[in-house]
Coordinates of C-alpha atoms in Angstrom, one line a residue:
Chain A
X1 CA 0.1 0.2 0.1
X2 CA 3.0 2.2 1.1
X3 CA 4.4 1.5 -2.1
X4 CA 1.2 2.2 -3.9
X5 CA 0.8 5.5 -2.7
X6 CA 4.6 6.2 -3.2
X7 CA 4.5 5.9 -6.9
X8 CA 1.1 8.0 -6.7
X9 CA 2.9 10.7 -4.7
X10 CA 6.4 10.4 -7.1
X11 CA 3.6 11.0 -10.0
X12 CA 2.8 13.7 -9.1
X13 CA 5.4 15.8 -8.2
X14 CA 6.3 14.6 -12.0
X15 CA 3.9 15.9 -13.7
X16 CA 3.7 19.5 -11.1
X17 CA 7.2 19.7 -12.3
X18 CA 7.3 18.3 -15.8
X19 CA 5.8 21.8 -17.2
X20 CA 8.5 23.9 -15.2
X21 CA 11.2 21.8 -16.7
X22 CA 9.8 21.9 -20.5
X23 CA 9.9 25.4 -20.1
X24 CA 12.9 25.5 -19.2
X25 CA 13.7 23.6 -21.8
X26 CA 12.0 25.6 -24.4
X27 CA 14.1 28.3 -21.8
X28 CA 17.5 26.8 -23.1
X29 CA 16.6 26.3 -26.4
X30 CA 17.2 30.0 -26.9
X31 CA 20.3 29.6 -24.8
X32 CA 21.7 26.5 -26.8
X33 CA 20.8 29.0 -30.1
X34 CA 22.5 31.8 -28.9
X35 CA 25.4 30.0 -27.9
X36 CA 25.7 28.0 -31.4
X37 CA 25.8 31.5 -33.0
X38 CA 28.3 32.0 -30.5
X39 CA 30.2 29.4 -31.3
X40 CA 29.2 29.7 -35.2
X41 CA 32.1 31.0 -36.4
X42 CA 35.1 29.0 -34.5
X43 CA 33.8 26.3 -33.9
X44 CA 34.2 23.2 -36.3
X45 CA 31.1 21.9 -35.9
X46 CA 29.0 24.8 -36.4
X47 CA 26.7 23.6 -39.4
X48 CA 26.0 20.6 -37.7
X49 CA 24.8 21.7 -34.6
X50 CA 23.0 24.5 -36.2
X51 CA 21.1 22.4 -38.5
X52 CA 19.6 20.6 -35.1
X53 CA 19.4 23.4 -33.3
X54 CA 21.0 22.7 -30.0
X55 CA 23.6 21.4 -28.7
X56 CA 23.5 19.1 -25.5
X57 CA 27.1 18.9 -25.3
X58 CA 27.7 22.9 -25.7
X59 CA 25.1 23.3 -23.3
X60 CA 26.6 20.0 -20.4
X61 CA 29.4 21.9 -20.6
X62 CA 28.4 25.6 -20.0
X63 CA 26.8 24.3 -17.1
X64 CA 29.2 22.5 -15.7
X65 CA 32.8 24.8 -16.4
X66 CA 33.6 28.5 -14.5
X67 CA 32.0 31.3 -15.7
X68 CA 32.6 34.7 -15.4
X69 CA 29.1 36.0 -14.3
X70 CA 26.1 34.0 -12.2
X71 CA 23.8 33.0 -14.8
X72 CA 20.8 31.6 -12.7
X73 CA 18.9 31.7 -14.9
X74 CA 18.3 32.5 -18.9
X75 CA 18.8 36.6 -19.0
X76 CA 18.8 36.3 -15.5
X77 CA 22.9 36.8 -14.7
X78 CA 25.0 38.3 -11.9
X79 CA 28.1 40.3 -13.0
X80 CA 31.3 39.5 -10.9
X81 CA 33.9 41.5 -11.2
X82 CA 37.2 40.1 -13.1
X83 CA 40.4 40.5 -11.9
X84 CA 43.1 40.4 -14.6
X85 CA 46.6 41.2 -13.7
X86 CA 49.5 41.7 -16.5
X87 CA 53.0 42.7 -16.2
X88 CA 52.6 45.5 -18.8
X89 CA 49.0 46.7 -17.3
X90 CA 49.0 45.9 -13.3
X91 CA 45.4 45.2 -11.9
X92 CA 42.6 45.6 -13.8
X93 CA 39.0 45.6 -11.7
X94 CA 35.3 45.7 -14.3
X95 CA 32.4 44.1 -14.2
X96 CA 31.6 41.0 -16.2
X97 CA 28.5 42.5 -17.7
X98 CA 31.0 44.7 -19.4
X99 CA 32.3 41.4 -21.6
X100 CA 28.9 39.9 -22.1
X101 CA 27.8 39.3 -25.6
X102 CA 31.5 38.9 -27.5
X103 CA 32.1 42.9 -25.9
X104 CA 34.8 43.7 -26.2
X105 CA 36.5 46.2 -23.3
X106 CA 39.6 47.3 -22.7
X107 CA 41.1 45.0 -25.5
X108 CA 39.7 42.3 -23.5
X109 CA 37.6 39.9 -25.1
X110 CA 36.2 36.7 -23.6
X111 CA 36.9 33.8 -25.8
X112 CA 35.1 30.4 -24.3
X113 CA 34.9 31.7 -21.5
X114 CA 38.5 32.8 -21.5
X115 CA 39.4 36.5 -21.3
X116 CA 42.0 37.0 -24.0
X117 CA 43.5 40.1 -24.9
X118 CA 42.9 41.6 -28.7
X119 CA 44.2 44.1 -30.7
X120 CA 43.1 47.1 -32.5
X121 CA 42.0 44.7 -35.2
X122 CA 39.8 42.4 -32.5
X123 CA 42.3 39.5 -33.1
X124 CA 43.7 37.7 -30.2
X125 CA 47.3 39.1 -29.1
X126 CA 49.4 36.1 -28.2
X127 CA 52.2 38.8 -26.9
X128 CA 50.1 39.2 -24.1
X129 CA 50.2 37.3 -20.6
X130 CA 47.4 38.0 -19.0
X131 CA 46.8 36.3 -15.3
X132 CA 42.6 35.8 -15.2
X133 CA 42.1 36.4 -10.7
X134 CA 38.5 37.1 -11.4
X135 CA 35.6 36.6 -8.6
X136 CA 33.9 33.1 -11.5
X137 CA 30.9 31.9 -10.6
X138 CA 33.2 29.4 -8.9
X139 CA 34.8 31.8 -6.4
X140 CA 31.6 33.2 -5.3
X141 CA 29.8 29.9 -5.3
X142 CA 33.4 29.8 -2.8
X143 CA 32.9 32.6 -1.2
X144 CA 29.6 31.7 -0.2
X145 CA 30.2 28.3 0.9
X146 CA 33.4 29.5 3.7
X147 CA 30.5 32.0 4.9
X148 CA 28.1 28.9 5.3
X149 CA 31.1 27.1 7.1
X150 CA 31.7 30.3 9.2
X151 CA 28.3 31.2 10.2
X152 CA 27.0 27.1 11.0
X153 CA 30.6 26.3 12.6
X154 CA 30.6 29.7 14.8
X155 CA 27.3 29.0 15.9
X156 CA 28.1 25.3 16.4
X157 CA 31.2 25.9 18.4
X158 CA 29.0 28.4 20.2
X159 CA 27.2 26.1 21.4
X160 CA 29.2 24.1 22.7
X161 CA 30.9 27.4 24.6
X162 CA 27.4 28.2 26.2
X163 CA 26.3 24.5 27.2
X164 CA 29.7 23.3 28.3
X165 CA 29.1 19.9 29.6
X166 CA 25.2 19.8 28.7
X167 CA 23.6 17.1 26.2
X168 CA 23.8 19.7 22.1
X169 CA 21.2 22.0 21.2
X170 CA 19.7 23.2 17.6
X171 CA 22.6 22.3 14.8
X172 CA 24.6 21.6 17.5
X173 CA 23.0 18.9 18.2
X174 CA 22.8 18.1 14.5
X175 CA 26.2 18.4 13.3
X176 CA 27.5 16.4 15.8
X177 CA 26.8 12.6 15.5
X178 CA 28.9 13.5 12.0
X179 CA 31.8 15.4 13.8
X180 CA 32.0 12.5 15.5
X181 CA 31.1 9.6 12.6
X182 CA 34.3 11.5 11.3
X183 CA 36.3 12.2 14.8
X184 CA 35.2 8.4 15.7
X185 CA 34.9 6.3 12.5
X186 CA 37.6 8.3 10.2
X187 CA 40.2 9.9 11.7
X188 CA 40.4 8.2 15.0
X189 CA 41.0 4.1 14.2
X190 CA 43.8 5.6 10.8
X191 CA 45.8 7.8 12.5
X192 CA 45.6 6.8 15.7
X193 CA 46.7 8.4 18.7
X194 CA 48.1 11.3 17.2
X195 CA 45.0 12.1 15.4
X196 CA 44.4 15.3 17.3
X197 CA 46.9 17.2 14.9
X198 CA 45.1 16.5 12.0
X199 CA 41.7 16.4 13.1
X200 CA 41.1 20.4 12.1
X201 CA 42.2 20.1 8.7
X202 CA 40.5 16.7 8.0
X203 CA 36.9 18.1 9.3
X204 CA 37.5 21.0 7.8
X205 CA 38.1 19.0 4.5
X206 CA 34.9 17.5 5.0
X207 CA 32.5 20.4 5.7
X208 CA 34.1 21.9 2.9
X209 CA 33.4 19.5 0.2
X210 CA 29.9 18.0 1.8
X211 CA 28.9 22.0 1.7
X212 CA 30.6 22.5 -1.9
X213 CA 28.6 19.0 -3.3
X214 CA 25.2 20.1 -1.3
X215 CA 26.0 23.4 -2.9
X216 CA 26.4 21.9 -6.3
X217 CA 23.0 20.2 -6.4
X218 CA 21.1 23.5 -6.5
X219 CA 19.5 25.2 -9.9
X220 CA 21.6 27.2 -10.9
X221 CA 24.6 26.5 -8.7
X222 CA 28.3 25.9 -9.8
X223 CA 30.0 23.2 -10.0
X224 CA 32.6 24.0 -7.7
X225 CA 34.0 20.3 -6.4
X226 CA 33.5 18.9 -9.9
X227 CA 36.7 21.6 -10.8
X228 CA 40.1 20.3 -11.0
X229 CA 41.9 23.4 -9.6
X230 CA 39.4 23.1 -5.8
X231 CA 40.2 19.3 -5.8
X232 CA 43.9 19.8 -7.1
X233 CA 44.2 22.4 -4.5
X234 CA 42.5 20.4 -2.0
X235 CA 44.9 17.0 -3.0
X236 CA 47.9 19.4 -3.0
X237 CA 47.1 19.9 0.7
X238 CA 47.1 16.7 1.9
X239 CA 50.2 15.6 -0.1
X240 CA 52.2 18.6 1.8
X241 CA 50.6 17.2 5.2
X242 CA 51.0 13.0 4.7
X243 CA 54.9 14.2 3.1
X244 CA 55.9 17.0 6.0
X245 CA 54.6 14.3 8.6
X246 CA 55.9 11.3 7.4
X247 CA 58.0 9.8 9.8
X248 CA 61.5 7.5 8.7
X249 CA 59.6 4.3 9.2
X250 CA 57.4 6.1 5.7
X251 CA 60.7 7.5 4.1
X252 CA 62.2 3.8 4.4
X253 CA 59.6 1.9 3.2
X254 CA 59.8 4.6 -0.3
X255 CA 63.6 3.8 -0.7
X256 CA 63.8 0.7 0.8
X257 CA 60.5 -2.0 1.1
X258 CA 60.5 -4.8 3.6
X259 CA 60.2 -8.0 2.6
X260 CA 60.3 -7.4 -1.1
X261 CA 64.2 -9.3 -2.8
X262 CA 66.4 -7.0 -3.9
X263 CA 66.8 -8.2 -7.1
X264 CA 63.1 -6.3 -7.5
X265 CA 64.0 -3.2 -6.0
X266 CA 64.6 -1.8 -8.8
X267 CA 61.1 -2.3 -10.0
X268 CA 59.5 -1.6 -6.6
X269 CA 61.1 1.9 -5.3
X270 CA 60.2 4.0 -8.9
X271 CA 56.6 2.2 -8.2
X272 CA 56.6 2.9 -4.5
X273 CA 58.2 7.0 -5.5
X274 CA 54.5 6.9 -8.3
X275 CA 52.4 5.4 -5.3
X276 CA 53.1 8.9 -3.4
X277 CA 52.1 10.5 -5.9
X278 CA 49.7 8.8 -7.1
X279 CA 47.5 8.9 -4.3
X280 CA 46.8 12.7 -4.6
X281 CA 46.3 12.3 -7.9
X282 CA 44.0 9.9 -7.4
X283 CA 42.2 12.0 -4.7
X284 CA 41.8 14.6 -7.0
X285 CA 40.4 12.9 -10.3
X286 CA 38.0 10.9 -7.8
X287 CA 36.1 14.0 -6.3
X288 CA 36.7 15.8 -9.7
X289 CA 35.3 13.0 -12.0
X290 CA 32.1 12.1 -9.5
X291 CA 30.7 15.3 -8.7
X292 CA 31.3 16.2 -12.5
X293 CA 30.0 13.5 -13.8
X294 CA 26.6 13.5 -11.5
X295 CA 26.3 17.0 -13.0
X296 CA 26.7 15.9 -16.6
X297 CA 24.5 12.9 -16.2
X298 CA 21.3 15.4 -14.7
X299 CA 22.0 17.4 -17.3
X300 CA 22.4 14.9 -20.2
X301 CA 18.4 13.4 -18.7
X302 CA 17.4 17.4 -18.9
X303 CA 19.3 16.9 -22.4
X304 CA 16.8 14.8 -23.5
X305 CA 13.9 17.2 -23.7
X306 CA 15.6 19.4 -26.3
X307 CA 16.5 16.7 -27.9
X308 CA 13.3 15.2 -28.5
X309 CA 12.3 18.6 -28.6
X310 CA 14.4 18.9 -32.3
X311 CA 13.6 15.7 -33.2
X312 CA 9.4 15.2 -33.6
X313 CA 8.3 19.5 -31.4
X314 CA 7.1 20.1 -28.6
X315 CA 4.5 17.9 -28.1
X316 CA 6.7 15.1 -27.8
X317 CA 9.2 16.7 -25.3
X318 CA 6.3 17.5 -22.8
X319 CA 5.6 14.0 -23.1
X320 CA 9.1 13.0 -21.9
X321 CA 9.4 15.4 -19.2
X322 CA 7.5 13.0 -16.9
X323 CA 9.7 10.8 -17.0
X324 CA 12.7 12.8 -17.7
X325 CA 11.4 14.4 -14.6
X326 CA 11.2 11.3 -12.9
X327 CA 14.9 9.9 -13.2
X328 CA 16.3 13.8 -12.6
X329 CA 15.0 13.7 -9.4
X330 CA 15.9 10.0 -8.8
X331 CA 19.4 11.0 -10.1
X332 CA 18.9 13.8 -7.6
X333 CA 18.6 11.4 -4.7
X334 CA 21.6 9.3 -5.9
X335 CA 23.5 12.8 -5.9
X336 CA 23.2 13.1 -2.4
X337 CA 24.0 10.1 -1.3
X338 CA 27.2 10.9 -3.6
X339 CA 27.7 14.6 -2.4
X340 CA 28.1 13.1 1.2
X341 CA 30.2 9.6 0.1
X342 CA 32.0 11.7 -2.2
X343 CA 32.8 14.0 1.4
X344 CA 33.8 11.3 3.3
X345 CA 36.0 9.1 1.1
X346 CA 37.9 11.9 0.4
X347 CA 38.3 12.4 4.0
X348 CA 38.7 9.0 4.7
X349 CA 41.6 8.4 2.4
X350 CA 43.8 11.7 3.3
X351 CA 43.9 10.4 6.5
X352 CA 44.8 6.8 5.8
X353 CA 47.8 8.2 4.4
X354 CA 48.8 10.8 6.7
X355 CA 47.9 7.5 9.2
X356 CA 50.1 5.4 7.0
X357 CA 52.9 8.1 7.0
X358 CA 53.1 8.5 11.2
X359 CA 52.4 5.4 11.5
X360 CA 55.7 4.5 14.1
X361 CA 55.2 0.7 14.0
X362 CA 56.6 -0.8 11.1
X363 CA 54.1 -4.2 9.3
X364 CA 56.7 -6.4 7.8
X365 CA 54.4 -7.3 5.2
X366 CA 51.6 -4.4 4.0
X367 CA 50.3 -5.3 0.0
X368 CA 50.3 -2.1 -2.2
Chain B
X1 CA 39.9 19.6 -21.9
X2 CA 39.1 22.3 -20.8
X3 CA 37.8 20.7 -17.9
X4 CA 41.1 19.2 -16.7
X5 CA 43.1 22.2 -16.8
X6 CA 42.7 24.3 -13.6
X7 CA 42.0 27.5 -13.9
X8 CA 44.7 29.8 -12.1
X9 CA 42.5 32.4 -10.8
X10 CA 39.6 29.8 -8.9
X11 CA 43.4 27.9 -7.8
X12 CA 45.0 31.1 -6.2
X13 CA 41.2 31.7 -4.4
X14 CA 40.9 28.0 -3.4
X15 CA 44.4 27.9 -1.6
X16 CA 43.5 31.3 0.3
X17 CA 39.3 30.8 1.1
X18 CA 40.2 27.2 2.1
X19 CA 43.9 27.9 3.8
X20 CA 41.3 31.1 5.7
X21 CA 39.0 29.1 6.1
X22 CA 41.4 26.0 7.7
X23 CA 42.9 28.3 9.8
X24 CA 39.5 30.7 11.3
X25 CA 37.6 27.2 11.9
X26 CA 40.5 25.4 13.4
X27 CA 40.9 28.2 15.8
X28 CA 37.7 29.0 16.2
X29 CA 35.2 26.4 15.8
X30 CA 37.1 23.4 15.9
X31 CA 39.4 23.7 19.0
X32 CA 36.0 24.3 21.2
X33 CA 34.3 22.2 19.4
X34 CA 36.3 19.3 19.8
X35 CA 37.3 20.2 23.5
X36 CA 34.1 20.6 24.4
X37 CA 33.5 17.3 23.4
X38 CA 36.0 16.2 25.4
X39 CA 34.9 17.4 28.0
X40 CA 31.5 16.2 28.0
X41 CA 32.5 13.0 27.4
X42 CA 35.7 13.1 30.6
X43 CA 32.6 14.0 32.5
X44 CA 30.0 11.4 31.5
X45 CA 32.7 9.1 32.0
X46 CA 33.9 10.2 35.3
X47 CA 30.1 10.6 36.4
X48 CA 29.6 6.7 35.3
X49 CA 33.2 5.5 36.8
X50 CA 31.4 7.5 40.0
X51 CA 28.7 5.3 40.1
X52 CA 30.2 2.0 39.4
X53 CA 32.3 3.3 42.4
X54 CA 29.5 4.1 44.8
X55 CA 28.2 0.9 43.2
X56 CA 30.5 -1.2 44.8
X57 CA 31.4 0.8 47.7
X58 CA 27.5 0.1 48.4
X59 CA 27.5 -3.9 48.0
X60 CA 30.8 -3.2 49.8
X61 CA 29.0 -1.7 53.0
X62 CA 26.7 -4.1 52.3
X63 CA 28.0 -7.2 52.4
X64 CA 29.7 -5.6 55.5
X65 CA 26.6 -5.1 56.8
X66 CA 25.8 -8.4 56.6
X67 CA 29.2 -9.8 57.9
X68 CA 28.2 -7.8 60.5
X69 CA 25.0 -9.0 61.0
X70 CA 26.2 -12.5 61.0
X71 CA 29.1 -12.0 63.5
X72 CA 26.6 -10.4 66.2
X73 CA 23.9 -13.6 66.0
X74 CA 26.6 -15.8 66.0
X75 CA 28.3 -14.6 68.5
X76 CA 24.2 -13.9 70.5
X77 CA 23.5 -17.6 69.5
X78 CA 27.0 -18.6 71.5
X79 CA 26.4 -16.4 74.0
X80 CA 23.2 -17.9 74.7
X81 CA 24.9 -21.3 73.9
X82 CA 27.0 -20.2 77.3
X83 CA 24.7 -19.7 79.2
X84 CA 22.9 -22.4 79.1
X85 CA 25.8 -24.8 79.2
X86 CA 26.6 -22.7 82.6
X87 CA 22.9 -23.0 84.3
X88 CA 23.2 -26.7 83.2
X89 CA 26.2 -26.7 84.9
X90 CA 25.4 -24.9 88.0
X91 CA 21.6 -26.3 87.9
X92 CA 23.7 -30.1 87.4
X93 CA 26.0 -28.2 90.1
X94 CA 23.4 -28.0 92.7
X95 CA 21.5 -30.6 92.2
X96 CA 24.7 -32.9 93.3
X97 CA 25.5 -30.8 95.8
X98 CA 22.3 -31.2 97.2
X99 CA 21.7 -34.8 97.0
X100 CA 25.2 -34.8 98.5
X101 CA 24.7 -32.8 101.5
X102 CA 21.7 -34.7 101.5
X103 CA 23.5 -38.0 101.6
X104 CA 25.5 -36.5 104.5
X105 CA 22.4 -35.2 106.2
X106 CA 20.9 -38.7 105.9
X107 CA 23.9 -40.5 106.9
X108 CA 24.7 -38.3 110.2
X109 CA 21.3 -38.8 110.8
X110 CA 21.5 -42.8 111.2
X111 CA 24.7 -42.7 112.7
X112 CA 23.0 -40.3 114.8
X113 CA 19.9 -42.9 115.4
X114 CA 22.0 -46.1 115.7
X115 CA 24.2 -44.4 118.5
X116 CA 20.8 -43.1 119.8
X117 CA 19.5 -46.8 119.4
X118 CA 23.2 -48.6 120.9
X119 CA 22.8 -46.3 124.1
X120 CA 19.1 -46.4 123.9
X121 CA 19.7 -50.1 124.6
X122 CA 22.4 -50.3 126.6
X123 CA 20.2 -48.0 129.0
X124 CA 17.2 -50.3 128.8
X125 CA 19.5 -53.0 128.9
X126 CA 21.1 -52.2 132.2
X127 CA 17.2 -50.8 133.6
X128 CA 16.7 -54.2 132.4
X129 CA 19.5 -56.2 134.4
X130 CA 18.8 -53.6 137.0
X131 CA 15.3 -54.4 137.4
X132 CA 15.7 -58.1 137.2
X133 CA 18.2 -58.0 139.6
X134 CA 15.5 -55.9 141.7
X135 CA 13.4 -58.3 141.2
X136 CA 15.1 -61.8 141.8
X137 CA 16.0 -59.8 144.3
X138 CA 13.1 -58.9 146.0
X139 CA 11.8 -62.6 145.0
X140 CA 14.4 -64.1 146.3
X141 CA 14.3 -62.7 149.4
X142 CA 9.9 -63.3 149.3
X143 CA 11.2 -66.8 149.3
X144 CA 13.8 -67.3 150.7
X145 CA 12.5 -65.6 153.4
X146 CA 11.6 -69.2 155.7
X147 CA 14.6 -72.4 156.4
X148 CA 12.1 -74.8 154.2
X149 CA 11.8 -72.6 150.8
X150 CA 15.1 -72.6 150.9
X151 CA 15.9 -76.0 151.8
X152 CA 13.5 -77.2 149.3
X153 CA 15.2 -75.0 146.9
X154 CA 18.2 -76.4 147.2
X155 CA 16.7 -79.3 146.2
X156 CA 15.2 -78.7 143.5
X157 CA 18.3 -77.5 141.9
X158 CA 20.7 -81.0 143.4
X159 CA 17.0 -82.4 141.7
X160 CA 17.5 -80.7 138.7
X161 CA 21.1 -81.1 138.3
X162 CA 21.1 -84.4 138.7
X163 CA 18.9 -85.1 136.1
X164 CA 21.0 -83.5 134.0

């Protein structure tokens, strides 16, 4: 009975959502045309896209990529500050709205989402090296998440100071099990007795990834944890912590793995050294790929509506949109799980790597 | 491949913002949170320990009480038993003594009675002897008041002597 009820609820919600989804689809169709026109001159398969009227790939890439200016919906774009640094001109700051619609401002032009200096003729100036420190969509989202984290955890920490020695209250009691889980199930067993030194970093890491994963699931939000620059930073920080806290055993294991015959050392030592760099690399790619893949799947599902419209008109598009809505809801639920899971895995692996670097007792043989 | 090349701007901001969050949170959030958690855990643990200790003490006290009670009971028992024994002994002694005394008194009485009787018998004997002597004397005086009687007696005596 519950199951049939659940089916009804899902169906009804899908029907309610579907008009929005299809209107969204129509919106994006225009957008698709716009971007397509934008790309028309440069892209090789421009003609092909023109025939189709809508390019799902472009739409997806547009959504998962960083952007100057935060577009919540078509036509509703929040301009963000562009900050540029070049050797000859120094620091330049202006609004990203100046560069909208291929406009050239101060000799700068937005080409494929990147700002390039152009010369008087309008062609790209390859001589000038412009460093782009703009507050892009991702940076704005990053700052937003930083503010969120600071607000949430200053409130939680106040809770601990106010109800000292008492039962937790409110937000504090909501987050305490998660903090305890990270401390007792992830950090403590993997790092061992010296866990307290690394706990602040790992807690920050977990909540940073979690909050940004969840923010990324909101409609119109940035894809921050699915950006390689972000995951690379996190992975590099973990890498630095692991290698700066590595003890004698850790380095000895690198140059002379125990239990390995002498003849195998020329093979094993490079493998071990590659392993040191592979660990953060895998951390970086795992988070980036998981989050980006989730976004791509959801966007592809929504893209089905546009494709249906291109192939069979708005009738078919409206027809399939309930189905797409159901799948999208399902994928969103999976993405919620992934948001938690990836934050957990990143933290777990980071603590395992730190734990193996500071491990005092040296195990005779642990397979890699 | 655009996705796989990190932008320098985002990289810069990510490093700056993440490190800022890390330092601010470690100082103003994680430190109070972890110390608060630890403190609470310790206080809970100590409360549990105290309760356990108190429970043990109570059990100890109870067993002590039990032991004390048992000891008191045993002592009372022993005392009662001792008293009873003493009383029994005293009674038995008294009885023995009384019996012995009685015997002694009896013996004494018996001895005295025997002595009395002997004295009495002796007295009686003496009286009888005296009386009989008196009677015999009187009879003899009366019988032998004349000469003939005296002769007759002598003759009887002689006759009797012959017959024997």
